[in-house]
Amino acid sequence: MKFATTFALLAAAAATVSAKPTETNAHRMARGLGPLPPSRRAPTGVAGARRSSPSGISNSCNTGSVHCCNSVEQSNSSNVGLVAGLLGLVLPANVLVGLTCSPLSGVGVGGNSCSQQPVCCENNHFNGLIVVGCSPININL
């Protein structure tokens, strides 16, 4: 009998604790209060998902097309400024710009070669005369 009474009291106490209404941010804001801070419920496992190196194929170009440029310079250099000024382009500061570039298609396929600097570029202007947003890549053609 004592066990049954004790069990019934514990069950009633647990029910009252779990029945406590939780205050939402909507209730708080309706009363003119600020929102509650975020609460972490369970670990997300993001730390286990982080990689030590980027995934994908190395030396690939996933932001634009691959070009072979005669020169690659900063956007604030005098050569780039001269060409951009003649073409009426306004370039962002401190980005790499390729000058006199030709696109490379089918990297590694016969017929394509680049004796200058291969780059991966985002924006092609004026048929390869000036290519903006370049990143040098290392390819063996």
C-alpha positions as a LaTeX table, in Angstrom:
\begin{tabular}{lrrr}
\hline
Residue & $x$ (\AA) & $y$ (\AA) & $z$ (\AA) \\
\hline
Met1 & 0.00 & 0.00 & 0.00 \\
Lys2 & 2.83 & 2.39 & 0.79 \\
Phe3 & 4.38 & 1.65 & $-2.61$ \\
Ala4 & 1.14 & 2.44 & $-4.44$ \\
Thr5 & 0.69 & 5.71 & $-2.55$ \\
Thr6 & 4.29 & 6.76 & $-3.15$ \\
Phe7 & 4.03 & 5.87 & $-6.83$ \\
Ala8 & 0.78 & 7.83 & $-7.20$ \\
Leu9 & 2.33 & 10.91 & $-5.57$ \\
Leu10 & 5.42 & 10.74 & $-7.80$ \\
Ala11 & 3.25 & 10.36 & $-10.91$ \\
Ala12 & 1.13 & 13.37 & $-9.89$ \\
Ala13 & 4.26 & 15.45 & $-9.22$ \\
Ala14 & 5.73 & 14.50 & $-12.59$ \\
Ala15 & 2.49 & 15.41 & $-14.35$ \\
Thr16 & 2.38 & 18.86 & $-12.75$ \\
Val17 & 6.02 & 19.55 & $-13.62$ \\
Ser18 & 5.60 & 18.50 & $-17.25$ \\
Ala19 & 2.30 & 20.37 & $-17.54$ \\
Lys20 & 4.00 & 23.70 & $-16.86$ \\
Pro21 & 3.19 & 25.91 & $-19.84$ \\
Thr22 & 6.24 & 27.15 & $-21.70$ \\
Glu23 & 6.43 & 30.79 & $-22.49$ \\
Thr24 & 6.99 & 31.50 & $-26.19$ \\
Asn25 & 8.59 & 34.58 & $-27.69$ \\
Ala26 & 5.20 & 35.54 & $-29.11$ \\
His27 & 3.72 & 35.66 & $-25.59$ \\
Arg28 & 6.69 & 37.70 & $-24.35$ \\
Met29 & 6.54 & 40.18 & $-27.21$ \\
Ala30 & 2.78 & 40.61 & $-26.76$ \\
Arg31 & 3.54 & 41.77 & $-23.21$ \\
Gly32 & 6.26 & 44.15 & $-24.44$ \\
Leu33 & 9.20 & 41.96 & $-23.36$ \\
Gly34 & 12.17 & 40.96 & $-25.48$ \\
Pro35 & 12.63 & 37.47 & $-26.91$ \\
Leu36 & 14.19 & 34.62 & $-24.97$ \\
Pro37 & 17.75 & 33.61 & $-25.85$ \\
Pro38 & 18.09 & 30.58 & $-28.15$ \\
Ser39 & 18.34 & 27.24 & $-26.41$ \\
Arg40 & 20.40 & 24.29 & $-27.59$ \\
Arg41 & 18.43 & 21.12 & $-27.39$ \\
Ala42 & 20.80 & 18.54 & $-28.79$ \\
Pro43 & 24.19 & 18.54 & $-30.44$ \\
Thr44 & 23.87 & 18.95 & $-34.18$ \\
Gly45 & 26.94 & 17.01 & $-35.18$ \\
Val46 & 28.32 & 19.86 & $-37.26$ \\
Ala47 & 31.78 & 19.35 & $-35.81$ \\
Gly48 & 31.80 & 15.82 & $-37.16$ \\
Ala49 & 30.68 & 17.03 & $-40.58$ \\
Arg50 & 33.46 & 19.58 & $-41.02$ \\
Arg51 & 36.15 & 18.59 & $-43.46$ \\
Ser52 & 39.82 & 19.33 & $-43.21$ \\
Ser53 & 39.97 & 20.17 & $-46.91$ \\
Pro54 & 37.40 & 21.23 & $-49.50$ \\
Ser55 & 35.46 & 18.52 & $-51.20$ \\
Gly56 & 35.25 & 18.04 & $-54.93$ \\
Ile57 & 37.84 & 17.70 & $-57.64$ \\
Ser58 & 41.03 & 19.60 & $-56.99$ \\
Asn59 & 42.01 & 22.25 & $-59.51$ \\
Ser60 & 38.44 & 22.45 & $-60.77$ \\
Cys61 & 36.54 & 25.59 & $-61.58$ \\
Asn62 & 33.10 & 25.75 & $-59.97$ \\
Thr63 & 32.57 & 29.53 & $-59.96$ \\
Gly64 & 33.07 & 30.28 & $-63.64$ \\
Ser65 & 34.95 & 29.20 & $-66.71$ \\
Val66 & 38.62 & 28.31 & $-67.15$ \\
His67 & 40.64 & 30.82 & $-69.16$ \\
Cys68 & 44.21 & 31.09 & $-70.34$ \\
Cys69 & 45.34 & 34.70 & $-69.83$ \\
Asn70 & 48.44 & 36.48 & $-71.09$ \\
Ser71 & 48.61 & 38.36 & $-67.79$ \\
Val72 & 46.78 & 38.31 & $-64.46$ \\
Glu73 & 46.96 & 41.47 & $-62.36$ \\
Gln74 & 45.20 & 43.24 & $-59.50$ \\
Ser75 & 42.28 & 45.46 & $-60.51$ \\
Asn76 & 44.09 & 48.55 & $-59.19$ \\
Ser77 & 47.16 & 48.08 & $-61.43$ \\
Ser78 & 47.89 & 50.64 & $-64.14$ \\
Asn79 & 47.49 & 48.17 & $-67.05$ \\
Val80 & 44.10 & 46.98 & $-65.85$ \\
Gly81 & 43.00 & 50.55 & $-65.09$ \\
Leu82 & 43.94 & 51.65 & $-68.62$ \\
Val83 & 42.02 & 48.82 & $-70.34$ \\
Ala84 & 39.01 & 49.15 & $-68.02$ \\
Gly85 & 38.96 & 52.92 & $-68.53$ \\
Leu86 & 39.02 & 52.58 & $-72.32$ \\
Leu87 & 36.16 & 50.09 & $-72.17$ \\
Gly88 & 34.17 & 52.10 & $-69.62$ \\
Leu89 & 34.25 & 49.39 & $-66.95$ \\
Val90 & 34.16 & 50.07 & $-63.23$ \\
Leu91 & 35.99 & 47.25 & $-61.48$ \\
Pro92 & 35.78 & 46.24 & $-57.82$ \\
Ala93 & 38.88 & 46.89 & $-55.75$ \\
Asn94 & 41.48 & 44.21 & $-55.04$ \\
Val95 & 40.29 & 41.45 & $-57.36$ \\
Leu96 & 42.39 & 39.56 & $-59.84$ \\
Val97 & 41.76 & 40.47 & $-63.47$ \\
Gly98 & 42.92 & 38.54 & $-66.51$ \\
Leu99 & 43.96 & 40.42 & $-69.64$ \\
Thr100 & 43.81 & 38.99 & $-73.17$ \\
Cys101 & 42.29 & 35.66 & $-72.19$ \\
Ser102 & 40.97 & 32.78 & $-74.22$ \\
Pro103 & 38.56 & 30.18 & $-72.83$ \\
Leu104 & 39.73 & 26.63 & $-72.28$ \\
Ser105 & 37.09 & 23.98 & $-72.82$ \\
Gly106 & 37.55 & 20.33 & $-72.00$ \\
Val107 & 40.53 & 20.75 & $-69.71$ \\
Gly108 & 42.95 & 17.94 & $-70.37$ \\
Val109 & 41.51 & 17.17 & $-73.81$ \\
Gly110 & 43.91 & 17.27 & $-76.75$ \\
Gly111 & 44.10 & 20.57 & $-78.61$ \\
Asn112 & 43.90 & 22.76 & $-75.50$ \\
Ser113 & 47.10 & 24.23 & $-74.19$ \\
Cys114 & 47.99 & 27.17 & $-72.01$ \\
Ser115 & 51.56 & 28.41 & $-71.91$ \\
Gln116 & 50.61 & 31.44 & $-69.78$ \\
Gln117 & 48.49 & 31.56 & $-66.57$ \\
Pro118 & 45.39 & 29.34 & $-66.38$ \\
Val119 & 42.71 & 30.98 & $-64.25$ \\
Cys120 & 39.14 & 30.38 & $-63.16$ \\
Cys121 & 37.11 & 33.56 & $-63.74$ \\
Glu122 & 33.60 & 34.70 & $-62.88$ \\
Asn123 & 32.89 & 37.51 & $-65.37$ \\
Asn124 & 34.01 & 37.64 & $-68.99$ \\
His125 & 33.88 & 41.06 & $-70.65$ \\
Phe126 & 34.57 & 41.98 & $-74.25$ \\
Asn127 & 35.28 & 38.50 & $-75.59$ \\
Gly128 & 38.21 & 37.76 & $-73.29$ \\
Leu129 & 39.96 & 41.13 & $-73.52$ \\
Ile130 & 39.35 & 41.59 & $-69.79$ \\
Val131 & 38.11 & 38.89 & $-67.41$ \\
Val132 & 37.19 & 39.82 & $-63.81$ \\
Gly133 & 37.18 & 37.80 & $-60.58$ \\
Cys134 & 39.97 & 35.36 & $-61.45$ \\
Ser135 & 41.64 & 32.73 & $-59.30$ \\
Pro136 & 44.85 & 31.09 & $-60.54$ \\
Ile137 & 44.59 & 27.32 & $-60.90$ \\
Asn138 & 47.21 & 24.67 & $-61.53$ \\
Ile139 & 46.36 & 22.42 & $-64.44$ \\
Asn140 & 48.59 & 20.19 & $-66.50$ \\
Leu141 & 47.51 & 20.45 & $-70.13$ \\
\hline
\end{tabular}
